[in-house]
GROMACS .gro file of C-alpha atoms in nm:
model
  475
    1MET     CA    1   8.890   6.030   9.573
    2SER     CA    2   9.182   5.881   9.383
    3GLU     CA    3   9.441   6.155   9.436
    4PRO     CA    4   9.681   6.090   9.726
    5LYS     CA    5   9.605   6.309  10.026
    6ARG     CA    6   9.807   6.408  10.328
    7LEU     CA    7   9.684   6.427  10.682
    8HIS     CA    8   9.607   6.766  10.832
    9PRO     CA    9   9.929   6.948  10.939
   10ALA     CA   10   9.813   6.909  11.300
   11ALA     CA   11   9.931   6.549  11.263
   12ILE     CA   12  10.281   6.690  11.314
   13ILE     CA   13  10.179   6.776  11.671
   14PHE     CA   14  10.062   6.419  11.733
   15ASN     CA   15  10.385   6.281  11.586
   16PHE     CA   16  10.585   6.512  11.814
   17ILE     CA   17  10.386   6.412  12.123
   18LYS     CA   18  10.434   6.044  12.037
   19GLY     CA   19  10.807   6.100  11.997
   20ILE     CA   20  10.835   6.276  12.334
   21ARG     CA   21  10.631   5.999  12.499
   22GLU     CA   22  10.872   5.735  12.372
   23PHE     CA   23  11.167   5.918  12.529
   24ILE     CA   24  10.996   6.035  12.849
   25PHE     CA   25  11.158   5.775  13.075
   26VAL     CA   26  11.500   5.850  12.928
   27LEU     CA   27  11.442   6.222  12.996
   28ILE     CA   28  11.332   6.157  13.355
   29PHE     CA   29  11.627   5.927  13.417
   30GLY     CA   30  11.864   6.183  13.265
   31PHE     CA   31  11.718   6.464  13.478
   32ILE     CA   32  11.760   6.263  13.800
   33THR     CA   33  12.114   6.160  13.704
   34PHE     CA   34  12.250   6.496  13.581
   35ARG     CA   35  12.043   6.747  13.783
   36ASP     CA   36  12.340   6.832  14.008
   37GLN     CA   37  12.631   6.791  13.772
   38SER     CA   38  12.651   6.842  13.396
   39PHE     CA   39  12.298   6.982  13.393
   40GLY     CA   40  12.393   7.220  13.113
   41TYR     CA   41  12.494   6.928  12.889
   42PHE     CA   42  12.164   6.759  12.974
   43ILE     CA   43  11.971   7.067  12.854
   44LEU     CA   44  12.170   7.071  12.528
   45ILE     CA   45  12.096   6.702  12.470
   46VAL     CA   46  11.726   6.762  12.537
   47LEU     CA   47  11.716   7.051  12.287
   48LEU     CA   48  11.896   6.841  12.025
   49LEU     CA   49  11.658   6.551  12.085
   50ALA     CA   50  11.358   6.785  12.054
   51LEU     CA   51  11.496   6.920  11.724
   52ILE     CA   52  11.537   6.567  11.588
   53ILE     CA   53  11.183   6.473  11.694
   54VAL     CA   54  11.041   6.786  11.527
   55ALA     CA   55  11.224   6.706  11.202
   56TYR     CA   56  11.109   6.344  11.216
   57SER     CA   57  10.749   6.453  11.283
   58VAL     CA   58  10.743   6.690  10.984
   59ILE     CA   59  10.901   6.443  10.742
   60SER     CA   60  10.675   6.159  10.863
   61TRP     CA   61  10.370   6.378  10.799
   62TYR     CA   62  10.494   6.474  10.453
   63ARG     CA   63  10.563   6.115  10.352
   64TYR     CA   64  10.227   5.980  10.479
   65THR     CA   65   9.956   5.973  10.210
   66TYR     CA   66   9.627   5.791  10.166
   67ARG     CA   67   9.369   5.748   9.892
   68VAL     CA   68   9.071   5.531   9.800
   69GLU     CA   69   9.120   5.353   9.469
   70GLU     CA   70   8.989   5.035   9.311
   71GLU     CA   71   8.780   4.937   9.616
   72GLU     CA   72   9.080   4.975   9.844
   73LEU     CA   73   9.217   5.221  10.096
   74ARG     CA   74   9.579   5.269   9.999
   75ILE     CA   75   9.821   5.411  10.254
   76GLU     CA   76  10.186   5.488  10.184
   77TYR     CA   77  10.429   5.597  10.453
   78GLY     CA   78  10.787   5.565  10.575
   79ILE     CA   79  11.091   5.794  10.560
   80PHE     CA   80  11.381   5.569  10.467
   81ILE     CA   81  11.182   5.258  10.374
   82ARG     CA   82  10.865   5.326  10.177
   83LYS     CA   83  10.577   5.110  10.303
   84LYS     CA   84  10.245   5.049  10.130
   85ARG     CA   85   9.934   4.913  10.297
   86TYR     CA   86   9.624   4.828  10.095
   87ILE     CA   87   9.301   4.752  10.281
   88SER     CA   88   9.012   4.612  10.079
   89LYS     CA   89   8.668   4.755  10.153
   90ASN     CA   90   8.537   4.401  10.193
   91ARG     CA   91   8.773   4.338  10.486
   92ILE     CA   92   8.672   4.649  10.680
   93GLN     CA   93   8.444   4.568  10.973
   94SER     CA   94   8.423   4.901  11.152
   95ILE     CA   95   8.542   5.259  11.122
   96ASP     CA   96   8.564   5.470  11.438
   97LEU     CA   97   8.607   5.845  11.464
   98THR     CA   98   8.772   6.001  11.769
   99GLN     CA   99   8.806   6.368  11.858
  100GLY     CA  100   9.053   6.464  12.129
  101VAL     CA  101   9.109   6.816  12.257
  102ILE     CA  102   9.353   6.907  11.981
  103HIS     CA  103   9.123   6.752  11.720
  104ARG     CA  104   8.834   6.968  11.839
  105ILE     CA  105   9.042   7.285  11.821
  106PHE     CA  106   9.114   7.223  11.453
  107LYS     CA  107   8.776   7.050  11.378
  108LEU     CA  108   8.950   6.722  11.300
  109ALA     CA  109   8.896   6.355  11.374
  110LYS     CA  110   9.112   6.046  11.412
  111VAL     CA  111   8.997   5.765  11.184
  112GLN     CA  112   9.057   5.410  11.307
  113ILE     CA  113   8.984   5.122  11.072
  114GLU     CA  114   8.927   4.773  11.205
  115THR     CA  115   8.937   4.446  11.015
  116ALA     CA  116   8.890   4.090  11.132
  117GLY     CA  117   9.267   4.049  11.158
  118SER     CA  118   9.349   4.376  11.329
  119GLY     CA  119   9.489   4.203  11.637
  120ASN     CA  120   9.631   4.430  11.908
  121GLY     CA  121   9.542   4.766  11.755
  122SER     CA  122   9.359   4.901  11.453
  123GLU     CA  123   9.445   4.795  11.098
  124ALA     CA  124   9.503   5.159  11.002
  125SER     CA  125   9.486   5.490  11.185
  126LEU     CA  126   9.466   5.831  11.020
  127LYS     CA  127   9.570   6.060  11.305
  128ALA     CA  128   9.425   6.388  11.185
  129VAL     CA  129   9.167   6.434  10.909
  130LYS     CA  130   8.909   6.711  10.874
  131PHE     CA  131   8.593   6.590  11.046
  132THR     CA  132   8.372   6.630  10.739
  133GLU     CA  133   8.632   6.453  10.529
  134ALA     CA  134   8.651   6.173  10.787
  135GLN     CA  135   8.273   6.123  10.760
  136THR     CA  136   8.296   6.117  10.379
  137LEU     CA  137   8.583   5.868  10.394
  138ARG     CA  138   8.384   5.647  10.633
  139ASP     CA  139   8.085   5.644  10.398
  140GLU     CA  140   8.302   5.576  10.097
  141LEU     CA  141   8.480   5.284  10.260
  142LYS     CA  142   8.148   5.138  10.370
  143ASN     CA  143   8.011   5.170  10.016
  144GLU     CA  144   7.729   5.390  10.135
  145ASP     CA  145   7.571   5.679   9.954
  146THR     CA  146   7.735   5.986  10.103
  147GLN     CA  147   7.438   6.202  10.022
  148ALA     CA  148   7.206   5.963  10.198
  149THR     CA  149   7.414   5.955  10.516
  150GLU     CA  150   7.504   6.316  10.546
  151LEU     CA  151   7.304   6.320  10.865
  152ASP     CA  152   7.483   6.196  11.169
  153PRO     CA  153   7.321   5.870  11.293
  154GLU     CA  154   7.249   6.036  11.625
  155THR     CA  155   7.082   6.334  11.458
  156GLU     CA  156   6.885   6.116  11.222
  157ALA     CA  157   6.771   5.892  11.505
  158GLU     CA  158   6.621   6.190  11.685
  159THR     CA  159   6.416   6.276  11.379
  160THR     CA  160   6.320   5.924  11.273
  161ASN     CA  161   6.226   5.600  11.443
  162HIS     CA  162   6.577   5.465  11.487
  163PRO     CA  163   6.631   5.340  11.846
  164PHE     CA  164   6.824   5.603  12.037
  165TYR     CA  165   6.929   5.628  12.403
  166LYS     CA  166   7.115   5.908  12.577
  167ILE     CA  167   7.246   5.918  12.932
  168SER     CA  168   7.110   6.192  13.156
  169PHE     CA  169   7.325   6.409  13.380
  170LYS     CA  170   7.160   6.258  13.689
  171ARG     CA  171   7.241   5.903  13.579
  172LEU     CA  172   7.595   6.009  13.489
  173PHE     CA  173   7.642   6.150  13.837
  174VAL     CA  174   7.512   5.827  13.993
  175ALA     CA  175   7.749   5.629  13.770
  176GLY     CA  176   8.044   5.837  13.889
  177SER     CA  177   7.936   5.820  14.254
  178THR     CA  178   7.911   5.441  14.246
  179SER     CA  179   8.191   5.359  14.004
  180GLY     CA  180   8.426   5.239  14.276
  181SER     CA  181   8.707   5.433  14.112
  182ILE     CA  182   8.782   5.593  14.449
  183GLY     CA  183   8.947   5.266  14.547
  184VAL     CA  184   9.167   5.266  14.238
  185ILE     CA  185   9.260   5.629  14.289
  186PHE     CA  186   9.335   5.560  14.655
  187VAL     CA  187   9.575   5.281  14.555
  188LEU     CA  188   9.740   5.514  14.302
  189ALA     CA  189   9.770   5.776  14.575
  190LEU     CA  190   9.945   5.522  14.797
  191GLY     CA  191  10.176   5.439  14.509
  192ALA     CA  192  10.249   5.808  14.467
  193LEU     CA  193  10.391   5.807  14.818
  194GLU     CA  194  10.686   5.621  14.671
  195PHE     CA  195  10.787   5.954  14.520
  196GLU     CA  196  10.864   6.083  14.869
  197ARG     CA  197  11.224   5.980  14.803
  198PHE     CA  198  11.244   6.260  14.547
  199ILE     CA  199  11.112   6.522  14.793
  200PRO     CA  200  11.389   6.726  14.958
  201ASP     CA  201  11.457   6.587  15.309
  202ARG     CA  202  11.412   6.922  15.482
  203PHE     CA  203  11.071   6.982  15.325
  204PHE     CA  204  10.956   6.627  15.400
  205ASP     CA  205  11.069   6.644  15.766
  206ASN     CA  206  10.893   6.977  15.817
  207ALA     CA  207  10.571   6.840  15.662
  208MET     CA  208  10.579   6.529  15.885
  209SER     CA  209  10.643   6.741  16.195
  210TRP     CA  210  10.341   6.953  16.103
  211VAL     CA  211  10.117   6.645  16.060
  212ILE     CA  212  10.232   6.490  16.389
  213GLY     CA  213  10.162   6.817  16.564
  214LEU     CA  214   9.798   6.818  16.461
  215SER     CA  215   9.529   6.686  16.691
  216ILE     CA  216   9.355   6.354  16.624
  217MET     CA  217   9.037   6.535  16.517
  218LEU     CA  218   9.224   6.739  16.262
  219ILE     CA  219   9.394   6.431  16.123
  220VAL     CA  220   9.057   6.252  16.093
  221GLY     CA  221   8.910   6.559  15.926
  222PHE     CA  222   9.202   6.573  15.686
  223ALA     CA  223   9.156   6.203  15.600
  224LEU     CA  224   8.782   6.254  15.536
  225ALA     CA  225   8.855   6.556  15.318
  226LEU     CA  226   9.105   6.347  15.121
  227LEU     CA  227   8.849   6.070  15.069
  228LEU     CA  228   8.591   6.328  14.958
  229PHE     CA  229   8.842   6.472  14.714
  230LEU     CA  230   8.918   6.124  14.572
  231TRP     CA  231   8.544   6.052  14.545
  232LEU     CA  232   8.488   6.376  14.352
  233LEU     CA  233   8.786   6.289  14.135
  234GLY     CA  234   8.621   5.954  14.054
  235ILE     CA  235   8.297   6.131  13.958
  236ALA     CA  236   8.487   6.373  13.735
  237GLY     CA  237   8.669   6.084  13.565
  238THR     CA  238   8.342   5.904  13.489
  239MET     CA  239   8.182   6.221  13.355
  240ILE     CA  240   8.481   6.291  13.131
  241LYS     CA  241   8.477   5.935  12.999
  242TYR     CA  242   8.101   5.886  12.955
  243GLY     CA  243   7.980   6.245  12.916
  244ASN     CA  244   7.724   6.289  12.633
  245PHE     CA  245   7.697   5.910  12.601
  246THR     CA  246   7.455   5.805  12.327
  247ILE     CA  247   7.383   5.475  12.155
  248THR     CA  248   7.195   5.451  11.828
  249LYS     CA  249   7.084   5.153  11.627
  250TYR     CA  250   7.120   5.249  11.263
  251LYS     CA  251   7.054   4.984  11.001
  252ASP     CA  252   7.263   4.679  11.102
  253GLU     CA  253   7.509   4.866  11.323
  254LEU     CA  254   7.526   5.029  11.664
  255PHE     CA  255   7.679   5.375  11.693
  256ILE     CA  256   7.814   5.480  12.031
  257THR     CA  257   7.944   5.828  12.107
  258ARG     CA  258   8.093   5.929  12.439
  259GLY     CA  259   8.344   6.157  12.606
  260LEU     CA  260   8.371   6.521  12.707
  261LEU     CA  261   8.739   6.586  12.640
  262GLU     CA  262   8.791   6.305  12.391
  263LYS     CA  263   8.479   6.237  12.187
  264LYS     CA  264   8.468   5.886  12.047
  265GLN     CA  265   8.235   5.748  11.782
  266ILE     CA  266   8.238   5.369  11.794
  267THR     CA  267   8.072   5.154  11.533
  268ILE     CA  268   7.967   4.799  11.624
  269PRO     CA  269   7.835   4.572  11.346
  270LEU     CA  270   7.558   4.359  11.497
  271GLY     CA  271   7.707   4.047  11.342
  272ARG     CA  272   8.022   4.081  11.554
  273ILE     CA  273   7.842   4.072  11.888
  274GLN     CA  274   7.922   3.743  12.058
  275ALA     CA  275   7.741   3.791  12.389
  276VAL     CA  276   7.563   4.052  12.598
  277GLY     CA  277   7.635   4.099  12.966
  278ILE     CA  278   7.475   4.272  13.264
  279GLN     CA  279   7.701   4.369  13.551
  280GLU     CA  280   7.585   4.462  13.900
  281SER     CA  281   7.864   4.594  14.120
  282VAL     CA  282   7.857   4.553  14.497
  283ILE     CA  283   7.782   4.924  14.534
  284ARG     CA  284   7.522   4.953  14.259
  285GLN     CA  285   7.331   4.631  14.320
  286PRO     CA  286   7.148   4.750  14.636
  287LEU     CA  287   7.048   5.064  14.444
  288GLY     CA  288   6.912   4.860  14.152
  289PHE     CA  289   7.157   4.991  13.892
  290VAL     CA  290   7.342   4.783  13.634
  291THR     CA  291   7.586   4.826  13.345
  292VAL     CA  292   7.503   4.669  13.009
  293PHE     CA  293   7.794   4.562  12.791
  294ALA     CA  294   7.873   4.345  12.489
  295GLU     CA  295   8.153   4.117  12.389
  296VAL     CA  296   8.250   4.208  12.035
  297ALA     CA  297   8.475   3.992  11.821
  298GLY     CA  298   8.757   4.144  11.626
  299GLY     CA  299   9.002   4.424  11.683
  300SER     CA  300   9.032   4.688  11.951
  301LEU     CA  301   8.706   4.877  11.925
  302ASP     CA  302   8.700   5.015  12.273
  303GLN     CA  303   8.934   4.876  12.530
  304GLY     CA  304   8.721   4.958  12.828
  305GLU     CA  305   8.653   4.765  13.143
  306ASP     CA  306   8.790   4.413  13.095
  307PHE     CA  307   8.813   4.487  12.722
  308SER     CA  308   8.433   4.481  12.687
  309THR     CA  309   8.227   4.739  12.502
  310VAL     CA  310   7.985   4.928  12.726
  311LEU     CA  311   7.642   4.953  12.565
  312PHE     CA  312   7.507   5.172  12.845
  313PRO     CA  313   7.704   5.280  13.154
  314ILE     CA  314   7.420   5.272  13.405
  315MET     CA  315   7.048   5.203  13.408
  316LYS     CA  316   6.788   5.053  13.639
  317ARG     CA  317   6.767   4.673  13.639
  318ASP     CA  318   6.403   4.678  13.531
  319GLU     CA  319   6.487   4.901  13.232
  320VAL     CA  320   6.727   4.651  13.075
  321GLU     CA  321   6.469   4.438  12.893
  322GLU     CA  322   6.307   4.741  12.728
  323PHE     CA  323   6.651   4.879  12.633
  324LEU     CA  324   6.764   4.553  12.476
  325GLN     CA  325   6.427   4.510  12.305
  326GLU     CA  326   6.501   4.833  12.116
  327ILE     CA  327   6.875   4.789  12.061
  328LEU     CA  328   6.930   4.411  12.050
  329PRO     CA  329   6.592   4.233  12.056
  330ASP     CA  330   6.752   3.887  12.026
  331TYR     CA  331   6.909   3.942  12.369
  332ALA     CA  332   6.610   4.109  12.536
  333GLU     CA  333   6.446   3.825  12.727
  334GLN     CA  334   6.537   3.840  13.096
  335PRO     CA  335   6.433   3.527  13.288
  336GLN     CA  336   6.320   3.568  13.647
  337ASP     CA  337   6.434   3.227  13.769
  338PHE     CA  338   6.775   3.076  13.714
  339ASN     CA  339   6.865   2.717  13.784
  340PRO     CA  340   7.059   2.768  14.110
  341LEU     CA  341   7.358   2.583  14.244
  342PRO     CA  342   7.278   2.286  14.469
  343LYS     CA  343   7.304   2.338  14.845
  344ARG     CA  344   7.601   2.102  14.868
  345ALA     CA  345   7.803   2.357  14.661
  346LEU     CA  346   7.793   2.617  14.941
  347THR     CA  347   8.077   2.452  15.137
  348PHE     CA  348   8.308   2.478  14.835
  349TYR     CA  349   8.236   2.850  14.787
  350LEU     CA  350   8.293   2.932  15.153
  351PHE     CA  351   8.614   2.728  15.171
  352ARG     CA  352   8.754   2.879  14.851
  353THR     CA  353   8.695   3.233  14.976
  354MET     CA  354   8.837   3.170  15.321
  355VAL     CA  355   9.166   3.003  15.225
  356PRO     CA  356   9.358   3.320  15.123
  357ILE     CA  357   9.231   3.506  15.432
  358ILE     CA  358   9.341   3.223  15.663
  359LEU     CA  359   9.687   3.220  15.503
  360LEU     CA  360   9.706   3.597  15.543
  361GLY     CA  361   9.591   3.563  15.904
  362ILE     CA  362   9.871   3.318  15.985
  363ALA     CA  363  10.128   3.562  15.846
  364VAL     CA  364   9.977   3.852  16.043
  365MET     CA  365   9.973   3.651  16.367
  366PHE     CA  366  10.347   3.598  16.341
  367LEU     CA  367  10.458   3.932  16.199
  368LEU     CA  368  10.199   4.188  16.318
  369PRO     CA  369   9.995   4.030  16.602
  370GLN     CA  370   9.858   4.371  16.706
  371PHE     CA  371   9.650   4.372  16.384
  372SER     CA  372   9.483   4.033  16.444
  373TRP     CA  373   9.147   4.207  16.477
  374VAL     CA  374   9.167   4.298  16.108
  375ILE     CA  375   9.174   3.929  16.018
  376ILE     CA  376   8.853   3.870  16.213
  377ILE     CA  377   8.681   4.141  16.010
  378LEU     CA  378   8.817   3.994  15.687
  379LEU     CA  379   8.695   3.647  15.788
  380ILE     CA  380   8.343   3.776  15.841
  381GLY     CA  381   8.356   3.965  15.510
  382GLY     CA  382   8.501   3.660  15.334
  383LEU     CA  383   8.222   3.434  15.460
  384TYR     CA  384   7.962   3.679  15.335
  385LEU     CA  385   8.132   3.713  14.995
  386GLY     CA  386   8.150   3.333  14.961
  387PHE     CA  387   7.778   3.311  15.035
  388LEU     CA  388   7.702   3.585  14.778
  389ARG     CA  389   7.908   3.399  14.516
  390TYR     CA  390   7.714   3.082  14.587
  391ARG     CA  391   7.379   3.263  14.564
  392ALA     CA  392   7.476   3.431  14.236
  393GLY     CA  393   7.585   3.114  14.053
  394GLY     CA  394   7.339   2.957  13.811
  395TYR     CA  395   7.224   2.920  13.452
  396TYR     CA  396   6.915   2.951  13.233
  397LEU     CA  397   6.866   2.752  12.912
  398LYS     CA  398   6.599   2.811  12.651
  399GLU     CA  399   6.611   2.679  12.296
  400ASN     CA  400   6.939   2.801  12.142
  401ARG     CA  401   7.019   3.054  12.415
  402LEU     CA  402   7.221   3.003  12.729
  403MET     CA  403   7.245   3.252  13.013
  404VAL     CA  404   7.502   3.206  13.290
  405ARG     CA  405   7.539   3.405  13.611
  406TYR     CA  406   7.837   3.430  13.845
  407ARG     CA  407   8.010   3.668  14.082
  408VAL     CA  408   8.368   3.760  14.162
  409LEU     CA  409   8.295   4.089  14.337
  410SER     CA  410   8.035   4.215  14.091
  411LYS     CA  411   7.748   3.992  13.982
  412THR     CA  412   7.764   3.927  13.609
  413THR     CA  413   7.501   3.775  13.385
  414MET     CA  414   7.601   3.668  13.033
  415LEU     CA  415   7.361   3.578  12.748
  416MET     CA  416   7.503   3.397  12.446
  417TYR     CA  417   7.374   3.192  12.159
  418HIS     CA  418   7.464   2.833  12.083
  419LYS     CA  419   7.640   2.923  11.758
  420ARG     CA  420   7.863   3.179  11.936
  421ILE     CA  421   8.006   2.934  12.190
  422GLN     CA  422   8.348   2.822  12.066
  423ALA     CA  423   8.429   2.577  12.343
  424PHE     CA  424   8.234   2.392  12.611
  425GLU     CA  425   8.425   2.212  12.886
  426LYS     CA  426   8.326   2.005  13.186
  427THR     CA  427   8.586   1.949  13.457
  428GLN     CA  428   8.554   1.748  13.775
  429HIS     CA  429   8.802   1.669  14.049
  430LYS     CA  430   8.764   1.377  14.289
  431ILE     CA  431   8.587   1.568  14.564
  432GLN     CA  432   8.341   1.716  14.315
  433LYS     CA  433   8.281   1.371  14.172
  434ALA     CA  434   8.201   1.235  14.516
  435LYS     CA  435   7.954   1.518  14.567
  436LYS     CA  436   7.812   1.483  14.210
  437LEU     CA  437   7.925   1.835  14.121
  438ALA     CA  438   8.122   1.967  13.823
  439THR     CA  439   8.263   2.290  13.678
  440LEU     CA  440   8.143   2.445  13.352
  441LYS     CA  441   8.378   2.646  13.130
  442LEU     CA  442   8.250   2.836  12.824
  443SER     CA  443   8.455   3.025  12.567
  444ILE     CA  444   8.357   3.276  12.300
  445ILE     CA  445   8.562   3.492  12.065
  446GLY     CA  446   8.664   3.818  12.230
  447LYS     CA  447   8.861   4.122  12.130
  448LEU     CA  448   9.217   4.122  12.004
  449GLY     CA  449   9.155   3.776  11.861
  450THR     CA  450   9.161   3.620  12.207
  451GLY     CA  451   8.885   3.431  12.376
  452LYS     CA  452   8.657   3.530  12.661
  453HIS     CA  453   8.598   3.261  12.918
  454TYR     CA  454   8.322   3.207  13.174
  455THR     CA  455   8.333   2.957  13.458
  456ILE     CA  456   8.054   2.832  13.679
  457LYS     CA  457   8.185   2.612  13.957
  458GLU     CA  458   8.001   2.340  14.146
  459LEU     CA  459   7.706   2.296  13.915
  460ASP     CA  460   7.494   1.989  13.969
  461GLU     CA  461   7.651   1.712  13.761
  462ALA     CA  462   7.317   1.610  13.610
  463ASP     CA  463   7.247   1.971  13.505
  464LEU     CA  464   7.590   2.002  13.347
  465ASP     CA  465   7.541   1.677  13.154
  466GLN     CA  466   7.214   1.820  13.023
  467LEU     CA  467   7.397   2.135  12.909
  468SER     CA  468   7.663   1.918  12.747
  469ASP     CA  469   7.397   1.732  12.548
  470TRP     CA  470   7.251   2.068  12.442
  471TYR     CA  471   7.588   2.194  12.322
  472SER     CA  472   7.684   1.878  12.135
  473TYR     CA  473   7.373   1.913  11.920
  474ARG     CA  474   7.507   2.172  11.678
  475LYS     CA  475   7.259   2.344  11.454
   0.00000   0.00000   0.00000
């Protein structure tokens, strides 16, 4: 594969879409400004801009070539200034294939190549390559025998003994029902109300008169129907994102595929995993469901929730150990008893949770006293959340492994090895010192070259000193 190759002509479509996206705010601003006057000139400018973007997209596609030569992937691109990028095979850490809707129509794939220094984005991205050619390129760059890996890892796993897990439709539905995305969508819906200024006044006034004219029961029914619609929208979003989710352990890598509209194939070298986490959201915890994820060092493999890579979207808590035993046996052990926070830490957790609510309550008392009852409800909820945070805090130490547990809203448990911890910090203010308490801060390497940090507040000072001794003894 030494002859320069061009991307599939469908790459012109992606270049055009990217060009339009970069000018979308200018187009919207121009439409709002010139919709009444000089609208004809605005249309002419839009057509001229579209023509320029089309020409740029075609020329960019023509000038973009790639080839594999002398143990390197060589990419050349640029219209006016010719740029050359050479990526050594030895530097490549992962190669991901993604198929969006347009890719599927033409049986193509987007190839994203990650190296240790990828930073914010992939080292190289081939927007549109034939899917079979993308698989061949992936094997060639990984110095693997193409004939030996003709089978897809997922397919091979089903016919051999490679660990393989696939999400069921029932679990996917539960994941969507308990994702909590309804809250996010509700906030977005509230934000969308800001667009009311663009609605013609006559139409808006008529709509408001119609709503006011409805009875209370109809308004309540309408609100419930809206919430149901948002809930179903959240389920649909989860199914689109995690539909057909599979994870396969193949040799020394994990292969994750997911997505209904956009199918992604993510490769995770086991050596890049810095920690494994288990997250129990407020909604899922009573039902016994958790999400298993990993912190992976390097580029931008999968910028999901909090930039972590989801190893499995949802499973029962008692299934985690068996799952990790198959996929990541070094992280499988799940202790039953954590070292909890001392009882004298409870006051700190309650106080810290209540402060923002009290400040909010003071503002409400002065500005909106009729809503004071809301503050009482928030105070009760805040006290309960503070207690849950206190109950969740703790750690478990065994040999060269440290497991920490904390809660913001969701309860999170992180397991990491001694050699993966980049920084260990003990902090203590005067009040903590008087109470013989201290705060633990841990850091590991995360995505995008940044660190991931974990904080456990109000640990017993003696326990934290013991952890400090454990960390200082580097192996």
